Every structure is written in structure tokens, then in C-alpha cells.
Amino acid sequence: MNHYYFKEVSPKKLAFLSVIGLALLLLSGQQAEAKPKKAAPAKKIKAIMVGDRLVDVAYNLGVLPEAMVARCSMWPMCNKLRTAVEALGCPRCVTVRDKTILAKAVKRLGINRIIIEKHPNYCLYKPEVRPTNVIPLLSGMDLTIEYVDFSHGLESAIRQTAELLGRQSMADALIKRYHKALDKAKQALPKANLGKKVVIKSGIYQGETGKTFLRVEAPGGYSDRFLLEPLGCVNVGDSLKSAKTRIEKGHFMVRKLDALAQAKPDVIIMTGDAFAVQKALSAQVKENPTLAEVPAIKNLAIYSLPFYADSSVIEYPAVLLKWTIALAK
């Protein structure tokens, strides 16, 4: 015969356990309700899209091209999309470096439709580069060439793209979602300029060699225009640049970070591979202990944030909000 012994629980403790149990039950129910639904897979169309803003809008309308010409080195979402879409290179790659890439892709993929982004300021760092530069390379080919003009604003571009892709019924919902997110981001902006000094670094870590490579975003770039200026912050990255350092695509390479001691940034932002930046900072603070007194390092104001180069136009409000939350602390 088995005997079971139960330790008597006081009414007060029993009530406490009941409350905890109820809270856990409610929490699990909320988590179940909050679980996002899986998005429907994007429809693939037999076309090549030229321009990252165009591809971004199309993706948010549930459509992907067979191949794309986009600034993948500056567009974080490209890595996500290239698992389903062939990336042919950036507009400069296909119009300057190798002018045969696009025509070869058209024949190889059996494409008869090209959709091109028109934008008055396509690339801040390479003003001469435009998606429309591919047009002469397609001369004599039996193709339907269509355009989405972004010069009239994002809302117009969404409607144009939706019409070309047969997704007119989704345009209003996407525009509404975008404006709702943008309003939320704007409401979160500080009432007064933060006045913080910021250094923006991106890193690359080579697993084979264990080496790290660091780049600093120069002032006047995309982060300044779309993220720091709305927050009233200033990019002091130039303090880390020597007179002979060359700026490429708005960034310059650095090896030593000793100049941080003079720049005294309030915040250090990491884009790209954050581990590479963290590893370099850790090693150089050990070599030069005075770096530990840099406000950003001393106050642990070092954040990994998404890079924005005006490509993920639909996702911009979410990026702005994340930067705001980090810098407003």
C-alpha cells in the first residue's frame, strides 16, 4: 500500500501561488494571441527589376522578380531577398564594370519584361549612377520596359508599382501601414535636439584569419540625413580620419581607435558585423586604457543598429524608431 504525504500549505501562500499561476496562464494566452501569422509567400514574376527602392516596394506588395539590379552592399534586406531573387549586381556594376551582365541574364532567364526605378537622387555617394542608365544596354532586344517614378513621392511610387504588378487592391493597405509606422516613429522623436556626438562604425570579421576590419561612416551621409538630423545629433566620425584616408561610399577604413579619446563620442553605433566592432574595441581599450574614459564606452552607450541607405523605404520608420530608442536613452 502506497502512502502519500502532503505538506500543508498556508492559505496566504496558496493564494500567492494561485495568483502566480493565473498570471502565467494569462501570459501564455497573450503570447499565443500575439504570435504573428506567417506571411504569404511572395509571388515570383518573370521580370528583372532595376533599383532597390522598386524591389523593396514590390516585395512589400507580395511580388518578387526573377532577378534584380540593386545596391546590395548598402541594402541589408538584399541578403534576405537574394535567397529567392538572383542579384545581378548594382547599377554601376552592370553599366560600367561589365555591360554584358544584364543582356546575358535576359537571355539566360528568358526574360521579356524589365521594370526600372526612376529617381532624381538615386545614390547619394554616386550621383552619376542611375537605374535608367541600363536602357542603352537593352537596345535592339524584344523587351517590355516599364518605369516607376519615385520623384513624386513614395505614395505615388507604391501606387505605380501596384498597378504594374496587378496589386492595386494592396496599395492602400501598404500606404496606410507605412504612414502609421512613420507617425509612431515621429511621435517618439525627442521634443528638443539631443545634441549627442556619435561615431558610426561597421565591421567585418574574417573567421579564417581572426582579423577584423573597421569602417567609419563619414559625416554628411545617409545616417546623418535620415537618422541623426531628426534626432539633433552630430556625426563626429571625421575625428578618426587622417588627412590621407580615402572615403569610399561614404565610409573610410580605420585601424586604430585612439582618436576616440579626442572625439569623445556620447554614443557609438555599430552597423554591419557588430562582433567585429566589439572585438576591436575590447582589444584596443586593453592597449590604450584611456579609451575607457570615452563617454560612449564608459557609459556603455554602444548599440548595434540597422544601416539605412534609403533603399528599404518601407522599413524606414522602423529603423528611425530603433535609432531613436537607442540615442534618446
Coordinates of C-alpha atoms in Angstrom, one line a residue:
M1 CA 0.0 0.0 0.0
N2 CA 1.4 3.4 -1.0
H3 CA 1.2 6.3 1.3
Y4 CA 1.3 9.9 0.0
Y5 CA 2.2 12.8 2.3
F6 CA 1.2 16.4 1.6
K7 CA 2.8 19.3 3.3
E8 CA 0.1 21.7 4.4
V9 CA 0.2 25.0 2.6
S10 CA -1.0 28.1 4.4
P11 CA -4.0 30.0 2.9
K12 CA -1.8 33.1 2.3
K13 CA 0.8 31.1 0.3
L14 CA -1.9 29.2 -1.6
A15 CA -3.4 32.5 -2.7
F16 CA 0.0 33.7 -3.8
L17 CA 0.6 30.6 -5.8
S18 CA -2.8 30.9 -7.4
V19 CA -2.1 34.5 -8.5
I20 CA 1.2 33.4 -10.0
G21 CA -0.4 30.5 -11.8
L22 CA -3.2 32.8 -13.2
A23 CA -0.6 35.3 -14.3
L24 CA 1.4 32.7 -16.1
L25 CA -1.8 31.3 -17.7
L26 CA -2.8 34.8 -18.9
L27 CA 0.8 35.5 -20.2
S28 CA 0.8 32.3 -22.2
G29 CA -2.5 33.2 -23.6
Q30 CA -1.3 36.6 -24.6
Q31 CA 1.8 35.2 -26.2
A32 CA -0.3 32.7 -28.2
E33 CA -2.6 35.6 -29.4
A34 CA 0.4 37.8 -30.2
K35 CA 2.1 35.2 -32.3
P36 CA 2.3 36.7 -35.7
K37 CA 0.7 34.9 -38.6
K38 CA 3.0 33.6 -41.3
A39 CA 3.1 36.0 -44.3
A40 CA 2.0 34.5 -47.6
P41 CA 5.0 33.7 -49.8
A42 CA 5.8 36.4 -52.4
K43 CA 4.6 35.8 -55.9
K44 CA 7.5 35.4 -58.4
I45 CA 7.2 37.1 -61.7
K46 CA 9.1 36.7 -64.9
A47 CA 10.8 40.1 -64.9
I48 CA 14.0 41.9 -63.9
M49 CA 13.7 44.9 -61.6
V50 CA 16.4 47.6 -61.6
G51 CA 16.6 49.7 -58.4
D52 CA 16.5 48.7 -54.8
R53 CA 13.6 51.0 -53.8
L54 CA 11.5 49.4 -56.5
V55 CA 12.3 45.9 -55.3
D56 CA 11.5 46.9 -51.7
V57 CA 8.1 48.3 -52.6
A58 CA 7.3 45.2 -54.8
Y59 CA 8.4 42.9 -52.0
N60 CA 6.0 44.7 -49.6
L61 CA 3.2 44.2 -52.2
G62 CA 3.9 40.5 -52.2
V63 CA 5.8 40.3 -55.5
L64 CA 9.5 39.4 -56.3
P65 CA 11.3 39.5 -59.7
E66 CA 13.3 36.7 -61.2
A67 CA 16.4 38.9 -60.9
M68 CA 17.3 42.3 -59.6
V69 CA 19.9 45.1 -60.0
A70 CA 20.3 46.7 -56.6
R71 CA 22.9 48.2 -54.3
C72 CA 23.2 45.1 -52.2
S73 CA 26.4 46.3 -50.4
M74 CA 24.3 49.1 -48.9
W75 CA 21.0 47.4 -48.6
P76 CA 20.7 45.0 -45.6
M77 CA 17.5 43.4 -46.9
C78 CA 19.2 42.3 -50.1
N79 CA 20.8 39.4 -48.2
K80 CA 17.3 38.2 -47.3
L81 CA 15.9 38.6 -50.8
R82 CA 18.8 37.1 -52.7
T83 CA 17.9 33.6 -51.4
A84 CA 14.9 33.8 -53.8
V85 CA 16.0 36.5 -56.3
E86 CA 19.1 36.5 -58.4
A87 CA 21.2 39.5 -57.7
L88 CA 23.0 40.7 -60.9
G89 CA 24.9 43.5 -59.2
C90 CA 24.5 47.2 -58.6
P91 CA 23.5 49.7 -61.3
R92 CA 27.2 50.7 -61.6
C93 CA 28.3 47.1 -61.9
V94 CA 26.0 46.4 -64.8
T95 CA 26.5 49.7 -66.7
V96 CA 30.2 50.4 -66.1
R97 CA 32.1 47.3 -64.9
D98 CA 30.5 44.7 -67.1
K99 CA 28.0 46.0 -69.6
T100 CA 27.1 42.4 -70.7
I101 CA 25.6 41.2 -67.4
L102 CA 22.1 42.4 -67.9
A103 CA 21.7 41.3 -71.6
K104 CA 23.1 37.9 -70.7
A105 CA 20.7 37.5 -67.8
V106 CA 17.7 38.4 -70.0
K107 CA 18.6 35.6 -72.5
R108 CA 19.6 33.1 -69.8
L109 CA 16.4 33.6 -67.8
G110 CA 14.1 34.0 -70.7
I111 CA 13.0 37.5 -69.6
N112 CA 10.9 39.8 -71.7
R113 CA 10.0 42.4 -69.1
I114 CA 12.2 45.0 -67.4
I115 CA 10.9 47.3 -64.7
I116 CA 13.1 50.3 -63.9
E117 CA 13.2 52.7 -60.9
K118 CA 13.4 56.4 -61.8
H119 CA 14.7 58.5 -59.0
P120 CA 16.2 62.1 -59.2
N121 CA 18.7 61.2 -56.4
Y122 CA 19.2 57.5 -56.7
C123 CA 22.6 57.3 -54.9
L124 CA 24.0 60.0 -52.6
Y125 CA 27.6 58.7 -53.0
K126 CA 27.5 58.1 -56.8
P127 CA 25.2 60.8 -58.3
E128 CA 26.1 59.7 -61.8
V129 CA 24.7 56.2 -61.2
R130 CA 21.1 55.7 -62.0
P131 CA 18.9 52.6 -62.8
T132 CA 17.9 54.3 -66.1
N133 CA 21.5 54.0 -67.3
V134 CA 20.7 50.4 -68.3
I135 CA 18.4 51.5 -71.1
P136 CA 21.0 51.8 -73.8
L137 CA 22.3 48.3 -72.9
L138 CA 18.9 46.8 -73.8
S139 CA 18.7 48.4 -77.3
G140 CA 17.5 46.0 -80.0
M141 CA 16.1 43.4 -77.6
D142 CA 12.5 42.4 -77.7
L143 CA 11.5 43.6 -74.3
T144 CA 8.7 45.5 -72.5
I145 CA 10.3 48.2 -70.4
E146 CA 8.3 49.9 -67.7
Y147 CA 9.1 52.5 -65.1
V148 CA 8.2 53.5 -61.6
D149 CA 8.9 57.2 -61.0
F150 CA 9.9 58.0 -57.3
S151 CA 10.2 61.7 -57.9
H152 CA 6.5 62.2 -57.0
G153 CA 7.0 60.7 -53.5
L154 CA 6.7 57.2 -52.0
E155 CA 2.9 57.0 -52.0
S156 CA 2.8 57.6 -55.7
A157 CA 5.6 55.1 -56.3
I158 CA 3.6 52.5 -54.3
R159 CA 0.5 53.0 -56.5
Q160 CA 2.5 52.9 -59.7
T161 CA 4.2 49.7 -58.7
A162 CA 0.9 48.1 -57.6
E163 CA -0.7 48.9 -60.9
L164 CA 2.2 47.4 -62.9
L165 CA 2.1 44.3 -60.7
G166 CA -1.6 43.9 -60.6
R167 CA -1.7 44.5 -56.9
Q168 CA -3.9 47.7 -56.9
S169 CA -6.0 46.2 -54.1
M170 CA -3.0 46.1 -51.8
A171 CA -1.7 49.6 -52.3
D172 CA -4.0 51.4 -49.9
A173 CA -3.2 49.0 -47.1
L174 CA 0.5 49.3 -47.6
I175 CA 0.4 53.1 -47.7
K176 CA -1.7 53.1 -44.5
R177 CA 0.7 50.7 -42.8
Y178 CA 3.7 52.9 -43.8
H179 CA 2.1 56.1 -42.5
K180 CA 1.0 54.5 -39.3
A181 CA 4.6 53.3 -38.7
L182 CA 6.0 56.7 -39.7
D183 CA 3.6 58.6 -37.3
K184 CA 4.7 56.3 -34.5
A185 CA 8.4 57.0 -35.2
K186 CA 7.8 60.7 -35.4
Q187 CA 5.9 60.8 -32.1
A188 CA 8.9 59.0 -30.5
L189 CA 11.3 61.7 -31.6
P190 CA 12.6 63.9 -28.8
K191 CA 11.0 67.3 -28.4
A192 CA 14.4 69.0 -28.4
N193 CA 17.7 68.2 -30.1
L194 CA 19.6 65.6 -28.2
G195 CA 22.9 67.2 -29.1
K196 CA 24.9 64.0 -28.7
K197 CA 28.1 63.3 -30.5
V198 CA 28.0 60.0 -32.5
V199 CA 30.5 57.7 -34.2
I200 CA 29.1 55.1 -36.6
K201 CA 31.2 52.0 -37.3
S202 CA 30.7 49.0 -39.4
G203 CA 32.9 45.9 -39.1
I204 CA 33.9 42.7 -40.9
Y205 CA 35.2 39.7 -39.1
Q206 CA 37.2 37.1 -41.0
G207 CA 36.6 33.7 -39.3
E208 CA 39.5 32.1 -41.2
T209 CA 42.1 34.6 -40.0
G210 CA 40.5 36.0 -36.9
K211 CA 41.2 39.5 -38.3
T212 CA 38.7 42.4 -38.1
F213 CA 38.3 45.3 -40.4
L214 CA 36.6 48.5 -39.4
R215 CA 35.0 51.3 -41.4
V216 CA 33.7 54.6 -40.1
E217 CA 30.8 56.4 -41.7
A218 CA 31.8 59.9 -42.7
P219 CA 29.6 62.9 -41.9
G220 CA 27.1 64.0 -44.5
G221 CA 26.0 60.5 -45.4
Y222 CA 22.7 58.6 -45.2
S223 CA 22.8 58.2 -41.4
D224 CA 23.2 61.9 -40.9
R225 CA 20.4 62.8 -43.3
F226 CA 17.8 60.3 -42.3
L227 CA 18.6 59.4 -38.7
L228 CA 20.9 61.8 -36.9
E229 CA 19.5 65.1 -38.1
P230 CA 15.9 64.2 -37.0
L231 CA 17.3 63.4 -33.5
G232 CA 19.5 66.5 -33.3
C233 CA 22.7 64.5 -33.1
V234 CA 26.1 65.1 -34.8
N235 CA 28.4 62.7 -36.5
V236 CA 32.0 63.2 -35.3
G237 CA 33.4 60.3 -37.3
D238 CA 35.8 62.7 -39.1
S239 CA 37.8 62.9 -35.9
L240 CA 39.0 59.3 -36.7
K241 CA 40.1 60.1 -40.3
S242 CA 43.7 61.0 -41.2
A243 CA 44.5 63.5 -43.9
K244 CA 45.4 60.8 -46.4
T245 CA 42.4 58.5 -45.7
R246 CA 40.2 58.0 -48.7
I247 CA 36.4 58.0 -48.4
E248 CA 34.6 55.3 -50.4
K249 CA 30.8 55.1 -50.5
G250 CA 30.6 57.4 -47.5
H251 CA 32.9 55.4 -45.3
F252 CA 36.6 55.2 -44.6
M253 CA 38.8 52.4 -43.2
V254 CA 40.4 52.7 -39.7
R255 CA 42.9 50.5 -37.9
K256 CA 43.4 52.3 -34.6
L257 CA 40.7 53.9 -32.5
D258 CA 42.9 56.1 -30.3
A259 CA 41.3 59.2 -31.8
L260 CA 38.1 58.3 -29.9
A261 CA 39.8 59.8 -26.9
Q262 CA 39.8 63.2 -28.6
A263 CA 36.4 62.8 -30.3
K264 CA 34.7 61.8 -27.1
P265 CA 31.5 60.5 -28.7
D266 CA 28.5 60.1 -26.4
V267 CA 27.3 57.1 -28.5
I268 CA 29.0 54.5 -30.7
I269 CA 26.7 52.9 -33.2
M270 CA 27.6 49.6 -34.8
T271 CA 26.3 48.6 -38.2
G272 CA 27.2 45.5 -40.2
D273 CA 29.0 42.9 -38.1
A274 CA 28.7 44.1 -34.6
F275 CA 31.1 41.4 -33.3
A276 CA 33.9 42.8 -35.3
V277 CA 33.5 46.2 -33.8
Q278 CA 33.1 44.8 -30.3
K279 CA 36.2 42.7 -30.7
A280 CA 38.3 45.6 -32.0
L281 CA 37.0 47.9 -29.2
S282 CA 37.8 45.3 -26.5
A283 CA 41.3 44.8 -27.8
Q284 CA 42.1 48.5 -28.2
V285 CA 40.8 49.5 -24.8
K286 CA 43.2 47.0 -23.3
E287 CA 46.1 48.5 -25.3
N288 CA 45.0 52.1 -24.5
P289 CA 43.2 52.3 -21.2
T290 CA 42.4 56.0 -21.7
L291 CA 39.7 54.8 -24.2
A292 CA 37.8 53.5 -21.2
E293 CA 37.0 57.1 -20.3
V294 CA 35.4 57.9 -23.7
P295 CA 31.7 58.7 -22.7
A296 CA 30.2 56.1 -25.0
I297 CA 32.4 53.4 -23.7
K298 CA 32.3 54.5 -20.0
N299 CA 28.5 54.7 -20.1
L300 CA 28.1 51.5 -22.2
A301 CA 26.3 53.6 -24.9
I302 CA 27.3 51.2 -27.7
Y303 CA 24.4 50.0 -29.8
S304 CA 24.0 47.6 -32.8
L305 CA 21.6 49.3 -35.2
P306 CA 20.5 48.7 -38.8
F307 CA 22.2 50.7 -41.5
Y308 CA 19.9 52.7 -43.7
A309 CA 20.8 54.0 -47.2
D310 CA 17.4 55.0 -48.5
S311 CA 16.8 51.6 -50.0
S312 CA 14.4 49.9 -47.5
V313 CA 12.0 52.8 -48.0
I314 CA 9.0 50.9 -46.5
E315 CA 11.1 49.8 -43.5
Y316 CA 12.5 53.4 -42.8
P317 CA 10.0 54.2 -40.0
A318 CA 11.1 51.1 -38.0
V319 CA 14.7 51.9 -38.5
L320 CA 14.2 55.5 -37.3
L321 CA 12.3 54.3 -34.3
K322 CA 15.0 51.9 -33.3
W323 CA 17.7 54.6 -33.6
T324 CA 15.5 57.0 -31.6
I325 CA 15.1 54.5 -28.7
A326 CA 18.8 53.9 -28.6
L327 CA 20.0 57.5 -28.8
A328 CA 17.4 59.0 -26.6
K329 CA 18.5 57.0 -23.6

